[in-house]
PDB file of N, CA, C and O in Angstrom:
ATOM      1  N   UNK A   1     -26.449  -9.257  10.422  1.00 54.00           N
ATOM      2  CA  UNK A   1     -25.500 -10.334  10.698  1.00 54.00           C
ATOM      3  C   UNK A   1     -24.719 -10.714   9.436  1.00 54.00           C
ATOM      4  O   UNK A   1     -23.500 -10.842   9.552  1.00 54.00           O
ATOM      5  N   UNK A   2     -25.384 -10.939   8.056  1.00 62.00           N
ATOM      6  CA  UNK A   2     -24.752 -11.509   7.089  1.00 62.00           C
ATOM      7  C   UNK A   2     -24.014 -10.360   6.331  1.00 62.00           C
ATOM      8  O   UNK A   2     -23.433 -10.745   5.316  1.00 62.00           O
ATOM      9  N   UNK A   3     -23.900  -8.796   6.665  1.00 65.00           N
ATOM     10  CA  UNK A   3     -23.637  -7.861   6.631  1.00 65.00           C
ATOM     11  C   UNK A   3     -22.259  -8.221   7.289  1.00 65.00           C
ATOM     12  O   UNK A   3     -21.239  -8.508   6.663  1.00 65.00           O
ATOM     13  N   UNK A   4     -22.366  -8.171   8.386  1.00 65.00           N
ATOM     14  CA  UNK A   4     -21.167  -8.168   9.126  1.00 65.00           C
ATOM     15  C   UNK A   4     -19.801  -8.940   8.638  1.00 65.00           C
ATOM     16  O   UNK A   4     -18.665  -8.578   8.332  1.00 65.00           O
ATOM     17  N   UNK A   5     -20.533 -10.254   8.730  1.00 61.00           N
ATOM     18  CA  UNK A   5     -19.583 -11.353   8.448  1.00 61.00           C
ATOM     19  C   UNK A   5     -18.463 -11.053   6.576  1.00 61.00           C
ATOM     20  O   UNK A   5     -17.326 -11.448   6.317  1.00 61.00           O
ATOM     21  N   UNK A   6     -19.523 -10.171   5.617  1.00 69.00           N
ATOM     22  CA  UNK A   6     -19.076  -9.787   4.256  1.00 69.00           C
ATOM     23  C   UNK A   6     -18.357  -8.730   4.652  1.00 69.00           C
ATOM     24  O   UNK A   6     -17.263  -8.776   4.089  1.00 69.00           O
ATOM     25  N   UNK A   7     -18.482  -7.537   5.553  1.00 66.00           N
ATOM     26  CA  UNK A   7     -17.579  -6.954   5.680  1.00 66.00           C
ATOM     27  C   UNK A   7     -16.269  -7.294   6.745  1.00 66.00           C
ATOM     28  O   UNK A   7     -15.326  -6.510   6.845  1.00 66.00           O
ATOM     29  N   UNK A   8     -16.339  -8.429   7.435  1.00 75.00           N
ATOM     30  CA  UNK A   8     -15.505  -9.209   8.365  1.00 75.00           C
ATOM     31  C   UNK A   8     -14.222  -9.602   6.948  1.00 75.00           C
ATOM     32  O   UNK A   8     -13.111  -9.106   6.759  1.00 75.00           O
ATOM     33  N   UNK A   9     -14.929 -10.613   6.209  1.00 84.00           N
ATOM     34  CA  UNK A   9     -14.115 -11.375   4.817  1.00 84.00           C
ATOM     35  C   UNK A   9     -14.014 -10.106   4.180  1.00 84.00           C
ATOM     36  O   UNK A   9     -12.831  -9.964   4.487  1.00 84.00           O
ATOM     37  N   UNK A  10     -14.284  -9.018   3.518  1.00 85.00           N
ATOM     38  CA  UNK A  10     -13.822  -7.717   3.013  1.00 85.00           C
ATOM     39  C   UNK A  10     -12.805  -7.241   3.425  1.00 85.00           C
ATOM     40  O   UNK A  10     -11.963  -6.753   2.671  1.00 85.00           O
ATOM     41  N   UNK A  11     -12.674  -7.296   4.815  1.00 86.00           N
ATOM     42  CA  UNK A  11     -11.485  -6.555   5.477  1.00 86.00           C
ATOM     43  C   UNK A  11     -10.012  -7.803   5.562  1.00 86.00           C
ATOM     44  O   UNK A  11      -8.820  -7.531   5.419  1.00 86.00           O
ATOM     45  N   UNK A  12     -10.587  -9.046   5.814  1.00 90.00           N
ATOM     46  CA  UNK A  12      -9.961 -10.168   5.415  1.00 90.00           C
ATOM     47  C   UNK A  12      -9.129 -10.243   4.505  1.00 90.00           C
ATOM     48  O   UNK A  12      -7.921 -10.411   4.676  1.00 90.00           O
ATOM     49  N   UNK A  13      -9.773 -10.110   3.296  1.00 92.00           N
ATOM     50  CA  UNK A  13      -9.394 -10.197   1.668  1.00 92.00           C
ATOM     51  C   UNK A  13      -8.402  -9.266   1.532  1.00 92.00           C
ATOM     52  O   UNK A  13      -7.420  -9.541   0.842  1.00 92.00           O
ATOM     53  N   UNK A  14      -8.515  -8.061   2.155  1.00 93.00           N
ATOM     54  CA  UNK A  14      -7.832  -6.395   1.954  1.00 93.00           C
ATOM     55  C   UNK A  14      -6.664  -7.043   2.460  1.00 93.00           C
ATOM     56  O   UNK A  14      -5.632  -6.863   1.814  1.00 93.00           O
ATOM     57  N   UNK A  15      -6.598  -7.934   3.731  1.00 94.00           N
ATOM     58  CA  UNK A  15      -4.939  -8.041   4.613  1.00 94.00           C
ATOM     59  C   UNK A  15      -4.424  -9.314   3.862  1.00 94.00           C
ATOM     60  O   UNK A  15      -3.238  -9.594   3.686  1.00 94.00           O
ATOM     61  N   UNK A  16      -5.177  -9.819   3.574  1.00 95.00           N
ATOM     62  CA  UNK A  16      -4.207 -10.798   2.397  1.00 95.00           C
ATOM     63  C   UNK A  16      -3.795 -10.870   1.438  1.00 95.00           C
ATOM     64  O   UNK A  16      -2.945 -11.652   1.012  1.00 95.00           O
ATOM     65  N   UNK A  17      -4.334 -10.062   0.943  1.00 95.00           N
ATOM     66  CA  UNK A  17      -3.828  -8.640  -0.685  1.00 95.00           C
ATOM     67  C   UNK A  17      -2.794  -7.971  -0.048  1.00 95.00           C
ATOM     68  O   UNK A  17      -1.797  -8.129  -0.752  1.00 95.00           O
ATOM     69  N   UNK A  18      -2.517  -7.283   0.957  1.00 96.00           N
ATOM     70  CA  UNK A  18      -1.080  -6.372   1.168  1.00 96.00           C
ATOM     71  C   UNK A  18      -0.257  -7.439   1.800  1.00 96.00           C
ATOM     72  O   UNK A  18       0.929  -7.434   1.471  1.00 96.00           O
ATOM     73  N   UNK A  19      -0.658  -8.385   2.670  1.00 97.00           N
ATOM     74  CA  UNK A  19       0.037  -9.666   2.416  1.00 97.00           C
ATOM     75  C   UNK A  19       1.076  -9.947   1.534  1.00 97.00           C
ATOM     76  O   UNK A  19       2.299  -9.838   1.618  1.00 97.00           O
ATOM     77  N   UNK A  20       0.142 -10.421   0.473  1.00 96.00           N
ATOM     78  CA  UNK A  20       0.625 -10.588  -1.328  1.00 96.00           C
ATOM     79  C   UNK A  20       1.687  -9.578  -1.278  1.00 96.00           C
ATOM     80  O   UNK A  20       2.885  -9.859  -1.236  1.00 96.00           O
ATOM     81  N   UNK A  21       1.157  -8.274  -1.285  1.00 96.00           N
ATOM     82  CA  UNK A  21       2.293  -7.380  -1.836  1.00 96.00           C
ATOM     83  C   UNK A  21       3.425  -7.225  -1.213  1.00 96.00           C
ATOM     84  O   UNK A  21       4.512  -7.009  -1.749  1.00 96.00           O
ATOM     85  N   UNK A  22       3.167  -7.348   0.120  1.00 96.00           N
ATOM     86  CA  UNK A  22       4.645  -7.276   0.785  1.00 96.00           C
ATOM     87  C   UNK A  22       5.391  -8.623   0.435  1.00 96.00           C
ATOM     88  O   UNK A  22       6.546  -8.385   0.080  1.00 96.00           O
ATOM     89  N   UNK A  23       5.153  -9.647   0.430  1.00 96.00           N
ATOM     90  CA  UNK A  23       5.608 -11.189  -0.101  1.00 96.00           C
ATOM     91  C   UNK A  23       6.676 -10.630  -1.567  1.00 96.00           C
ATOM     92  O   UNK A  23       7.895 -10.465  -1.547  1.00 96.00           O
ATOM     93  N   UNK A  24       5.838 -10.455  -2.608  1.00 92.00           N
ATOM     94  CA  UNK A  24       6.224 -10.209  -3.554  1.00 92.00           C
ATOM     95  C   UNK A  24       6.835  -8.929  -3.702  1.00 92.00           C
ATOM     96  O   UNK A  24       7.194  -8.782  -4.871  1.00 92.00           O
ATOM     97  N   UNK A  25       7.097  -7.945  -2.985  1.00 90.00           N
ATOM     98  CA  UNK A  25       7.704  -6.924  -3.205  1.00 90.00           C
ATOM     99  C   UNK A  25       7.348  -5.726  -3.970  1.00 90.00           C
ATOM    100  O   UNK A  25       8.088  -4.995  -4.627  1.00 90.00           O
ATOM    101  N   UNK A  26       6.039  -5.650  -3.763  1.00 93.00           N
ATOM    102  CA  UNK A  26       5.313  -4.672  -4.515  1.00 93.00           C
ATOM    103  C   UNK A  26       5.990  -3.331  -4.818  1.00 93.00           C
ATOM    104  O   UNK A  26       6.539  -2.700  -3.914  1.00 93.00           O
ATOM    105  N   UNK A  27       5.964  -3.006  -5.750  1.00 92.00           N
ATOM    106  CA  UNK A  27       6.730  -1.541  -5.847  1.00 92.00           C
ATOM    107  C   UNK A  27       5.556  -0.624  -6.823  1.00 92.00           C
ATOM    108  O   UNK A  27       5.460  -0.774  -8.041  1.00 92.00           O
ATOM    109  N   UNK A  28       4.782   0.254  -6.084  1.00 95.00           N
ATOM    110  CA  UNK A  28       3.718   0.910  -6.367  1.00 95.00           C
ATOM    111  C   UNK A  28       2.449   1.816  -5.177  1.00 95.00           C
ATOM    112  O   UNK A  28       2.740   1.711  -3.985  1.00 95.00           O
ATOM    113  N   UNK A  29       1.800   2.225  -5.344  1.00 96.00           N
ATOM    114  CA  UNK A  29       0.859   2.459  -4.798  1.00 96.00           C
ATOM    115  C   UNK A  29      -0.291   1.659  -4.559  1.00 96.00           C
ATOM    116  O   UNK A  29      -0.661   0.841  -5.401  1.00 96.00           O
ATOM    117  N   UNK A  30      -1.098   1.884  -3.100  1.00 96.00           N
ATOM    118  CA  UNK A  30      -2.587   1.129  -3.171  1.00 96.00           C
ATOM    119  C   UNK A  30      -3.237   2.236  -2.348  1.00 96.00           C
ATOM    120  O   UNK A  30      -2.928   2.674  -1.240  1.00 96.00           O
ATOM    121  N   UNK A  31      -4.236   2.578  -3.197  1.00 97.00           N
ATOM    122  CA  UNK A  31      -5.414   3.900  -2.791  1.00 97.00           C
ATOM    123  C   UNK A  31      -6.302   3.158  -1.992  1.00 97.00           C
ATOM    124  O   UNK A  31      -6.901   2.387  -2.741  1.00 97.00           O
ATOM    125  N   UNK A  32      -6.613   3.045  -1.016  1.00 96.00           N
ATOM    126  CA  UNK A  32      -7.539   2.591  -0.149  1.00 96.00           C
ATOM    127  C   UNK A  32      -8.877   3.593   0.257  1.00 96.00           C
ATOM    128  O   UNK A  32      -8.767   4.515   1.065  1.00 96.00           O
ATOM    129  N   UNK A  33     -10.150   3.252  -0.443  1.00 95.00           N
ATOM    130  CA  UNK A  33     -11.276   4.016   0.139  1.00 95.00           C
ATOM    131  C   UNK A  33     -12.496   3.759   0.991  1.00 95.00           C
ATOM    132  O   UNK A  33     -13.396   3.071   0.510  1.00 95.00           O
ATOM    133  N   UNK A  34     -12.635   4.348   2.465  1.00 93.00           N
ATOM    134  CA  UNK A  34     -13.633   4.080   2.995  1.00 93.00           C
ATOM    135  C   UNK A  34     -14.711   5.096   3.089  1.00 93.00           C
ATOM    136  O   UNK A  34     -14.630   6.324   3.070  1.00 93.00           O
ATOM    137  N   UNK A  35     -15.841   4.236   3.205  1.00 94.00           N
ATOM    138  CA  UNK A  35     -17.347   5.339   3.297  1.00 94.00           C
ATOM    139  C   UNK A  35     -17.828   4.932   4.867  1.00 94.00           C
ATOM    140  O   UNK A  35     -17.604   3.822   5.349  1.00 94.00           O
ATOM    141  N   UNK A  36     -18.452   5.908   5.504  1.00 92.00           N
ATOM    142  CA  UNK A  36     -18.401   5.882   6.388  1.00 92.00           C
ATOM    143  C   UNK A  36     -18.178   4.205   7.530  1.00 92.00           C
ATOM    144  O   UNK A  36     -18.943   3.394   8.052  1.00 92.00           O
ATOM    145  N   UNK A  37     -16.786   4.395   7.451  1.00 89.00           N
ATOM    146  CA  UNK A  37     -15.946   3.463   8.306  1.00 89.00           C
ATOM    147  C   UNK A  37     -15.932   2.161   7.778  1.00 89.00           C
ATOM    148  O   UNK A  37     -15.702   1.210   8.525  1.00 89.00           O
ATOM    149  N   UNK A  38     -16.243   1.936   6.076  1.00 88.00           N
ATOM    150  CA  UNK A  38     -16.833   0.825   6.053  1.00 88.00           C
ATOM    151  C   UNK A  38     -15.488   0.374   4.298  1.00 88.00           C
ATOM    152  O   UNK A  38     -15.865   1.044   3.338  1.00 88.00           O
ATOM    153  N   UNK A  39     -14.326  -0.462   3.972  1.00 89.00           N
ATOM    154  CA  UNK A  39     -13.917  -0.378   3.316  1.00 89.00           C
ATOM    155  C   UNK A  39     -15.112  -0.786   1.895  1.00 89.00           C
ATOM    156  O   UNK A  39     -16.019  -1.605   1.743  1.00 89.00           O
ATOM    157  N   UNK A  40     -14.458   0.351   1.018  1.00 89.00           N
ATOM    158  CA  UNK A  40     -15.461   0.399  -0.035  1.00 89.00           C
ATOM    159  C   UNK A  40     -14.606   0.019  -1.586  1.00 89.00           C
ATOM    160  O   UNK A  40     -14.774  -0.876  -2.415  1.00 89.00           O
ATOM    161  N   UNK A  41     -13.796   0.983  -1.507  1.00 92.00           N
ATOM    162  CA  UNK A  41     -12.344   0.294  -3.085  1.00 92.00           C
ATOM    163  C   UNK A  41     -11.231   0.170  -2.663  1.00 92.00           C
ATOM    164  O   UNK A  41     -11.174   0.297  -1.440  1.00 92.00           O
ATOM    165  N   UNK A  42     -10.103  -0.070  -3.258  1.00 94.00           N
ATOM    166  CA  UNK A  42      -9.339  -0.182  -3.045  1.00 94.00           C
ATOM    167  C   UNK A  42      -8.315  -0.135  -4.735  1.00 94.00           C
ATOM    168  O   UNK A  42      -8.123  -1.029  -5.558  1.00 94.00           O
ATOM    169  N   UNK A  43      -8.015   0.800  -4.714  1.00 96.00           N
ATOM    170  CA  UNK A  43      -7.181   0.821  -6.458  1.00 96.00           C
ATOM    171  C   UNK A  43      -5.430   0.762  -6.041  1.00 96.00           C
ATOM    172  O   UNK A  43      -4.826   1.663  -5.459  1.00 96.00           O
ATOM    173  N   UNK A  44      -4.883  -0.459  -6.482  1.00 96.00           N
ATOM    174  CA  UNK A  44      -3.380  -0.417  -6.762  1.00 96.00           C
ATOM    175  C   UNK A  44      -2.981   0.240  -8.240  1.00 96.00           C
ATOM    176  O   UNK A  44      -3.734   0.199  -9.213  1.00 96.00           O
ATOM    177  N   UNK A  45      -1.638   0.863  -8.233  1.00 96.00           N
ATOM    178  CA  UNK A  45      -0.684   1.603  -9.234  1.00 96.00           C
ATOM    179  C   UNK A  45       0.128   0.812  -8.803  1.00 96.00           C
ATOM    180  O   UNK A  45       0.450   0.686  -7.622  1.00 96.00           O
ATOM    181  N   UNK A  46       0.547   0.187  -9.757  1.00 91.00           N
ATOM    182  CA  UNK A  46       2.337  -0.878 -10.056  1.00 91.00           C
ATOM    183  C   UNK A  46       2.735   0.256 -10.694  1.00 91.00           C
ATOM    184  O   UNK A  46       2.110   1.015 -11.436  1.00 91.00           O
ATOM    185  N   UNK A  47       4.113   0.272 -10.217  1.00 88.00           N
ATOM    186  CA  UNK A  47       5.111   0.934 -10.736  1.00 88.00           C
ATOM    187  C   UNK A  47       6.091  -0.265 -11.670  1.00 88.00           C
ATOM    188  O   UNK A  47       6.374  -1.380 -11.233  1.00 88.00           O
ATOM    189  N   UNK A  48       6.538   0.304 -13.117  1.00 82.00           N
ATOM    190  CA  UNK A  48       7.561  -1.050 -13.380  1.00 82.00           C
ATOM    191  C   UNK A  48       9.212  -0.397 -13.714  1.00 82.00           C
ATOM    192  O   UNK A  48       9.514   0.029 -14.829  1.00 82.00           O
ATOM    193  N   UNK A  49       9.862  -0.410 -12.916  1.00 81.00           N
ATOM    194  CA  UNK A  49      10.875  -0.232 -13.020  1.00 81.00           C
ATOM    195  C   UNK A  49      11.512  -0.562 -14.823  1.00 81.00           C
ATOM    196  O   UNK A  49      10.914  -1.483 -15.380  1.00 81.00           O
ATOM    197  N   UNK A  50      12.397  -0.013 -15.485  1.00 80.00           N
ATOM    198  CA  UNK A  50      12.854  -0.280 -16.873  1.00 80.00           C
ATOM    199  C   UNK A  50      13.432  -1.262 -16.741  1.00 80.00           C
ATOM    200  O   UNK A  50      13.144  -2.160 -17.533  1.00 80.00           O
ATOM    201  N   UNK A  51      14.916  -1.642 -15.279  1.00 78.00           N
ATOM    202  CA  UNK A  51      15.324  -2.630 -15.156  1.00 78.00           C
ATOM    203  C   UNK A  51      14.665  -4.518 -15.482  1.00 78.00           C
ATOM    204  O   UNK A  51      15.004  -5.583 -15.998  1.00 78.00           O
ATOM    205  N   UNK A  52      13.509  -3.835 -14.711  1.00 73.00           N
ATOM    206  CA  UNK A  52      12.353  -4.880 -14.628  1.00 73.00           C
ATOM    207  C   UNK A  52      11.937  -5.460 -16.090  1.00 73.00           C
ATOM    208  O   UNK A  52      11.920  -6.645 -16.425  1.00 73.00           O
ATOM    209  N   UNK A  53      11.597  -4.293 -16.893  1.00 74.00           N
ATOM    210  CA  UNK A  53      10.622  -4.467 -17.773  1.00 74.00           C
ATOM    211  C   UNK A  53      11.602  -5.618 -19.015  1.00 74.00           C
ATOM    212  O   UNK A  53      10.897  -6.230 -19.817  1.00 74.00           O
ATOM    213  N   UNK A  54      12.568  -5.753 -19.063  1.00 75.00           N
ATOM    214  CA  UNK A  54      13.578  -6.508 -19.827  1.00 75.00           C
ATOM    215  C   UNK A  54      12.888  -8.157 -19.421  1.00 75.00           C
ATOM    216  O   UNK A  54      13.161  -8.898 -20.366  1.00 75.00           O
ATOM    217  N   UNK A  55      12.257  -8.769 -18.545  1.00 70.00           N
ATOM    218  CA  UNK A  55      11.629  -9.922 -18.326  1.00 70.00           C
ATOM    219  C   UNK A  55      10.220  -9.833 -18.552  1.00 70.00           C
ATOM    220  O   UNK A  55       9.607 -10.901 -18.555  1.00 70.00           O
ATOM    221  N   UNK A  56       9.513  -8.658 -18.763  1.00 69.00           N
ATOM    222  CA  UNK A  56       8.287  -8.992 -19.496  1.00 69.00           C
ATOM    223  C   UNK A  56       8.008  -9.236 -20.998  1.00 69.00           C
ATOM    224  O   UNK A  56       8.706  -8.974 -21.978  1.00 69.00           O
ATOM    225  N   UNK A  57       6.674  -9.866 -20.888  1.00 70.00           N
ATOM    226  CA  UNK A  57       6.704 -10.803 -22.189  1.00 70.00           C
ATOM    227  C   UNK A  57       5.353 -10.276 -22.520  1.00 70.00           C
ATOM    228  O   UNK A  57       4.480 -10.094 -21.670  1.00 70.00           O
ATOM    229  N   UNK A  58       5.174  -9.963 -24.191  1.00 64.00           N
ATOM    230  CA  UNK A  58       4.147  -9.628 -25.261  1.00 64.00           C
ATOM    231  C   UNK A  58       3.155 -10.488 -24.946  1.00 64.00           C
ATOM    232  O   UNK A  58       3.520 -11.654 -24.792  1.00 64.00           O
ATOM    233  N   UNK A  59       1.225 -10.095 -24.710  1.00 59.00           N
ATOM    234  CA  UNK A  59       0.338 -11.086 -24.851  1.00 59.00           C
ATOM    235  C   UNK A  59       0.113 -11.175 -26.347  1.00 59.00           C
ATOM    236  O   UNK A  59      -0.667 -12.010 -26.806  1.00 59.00           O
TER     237      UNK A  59
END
């Protein structure tokens, strides 16, 4: 049961993350990996355009 419900909010979390990205306009990749039927990672690649990169700022 308490299985379920973590992978219920797992799959949750995943649609409100591409959510995010479509909102914001993501321009990149997201590798999505499942083990048997069950989401397991999930790795994004941002792409940054050069145009773009003229508004980022040094930490």
């Amino acid at each position: 049961m308490a299985e379920t419900q973590a992978l219920e909010t797992l799959e949750s979390k995943f649609e409100e993350l591409t959510a995010k990205l479509r909102r914001e306009r993501f321009y990149g990749t997201l590798e999505v990996h499942y083990q048997d039927g069950r989401l397991v990672r999930v790795k994004k690649h941002e792409t940054l355009l050069v145009k773009d990169m003229r508004g980022l700022k040094e930490e």
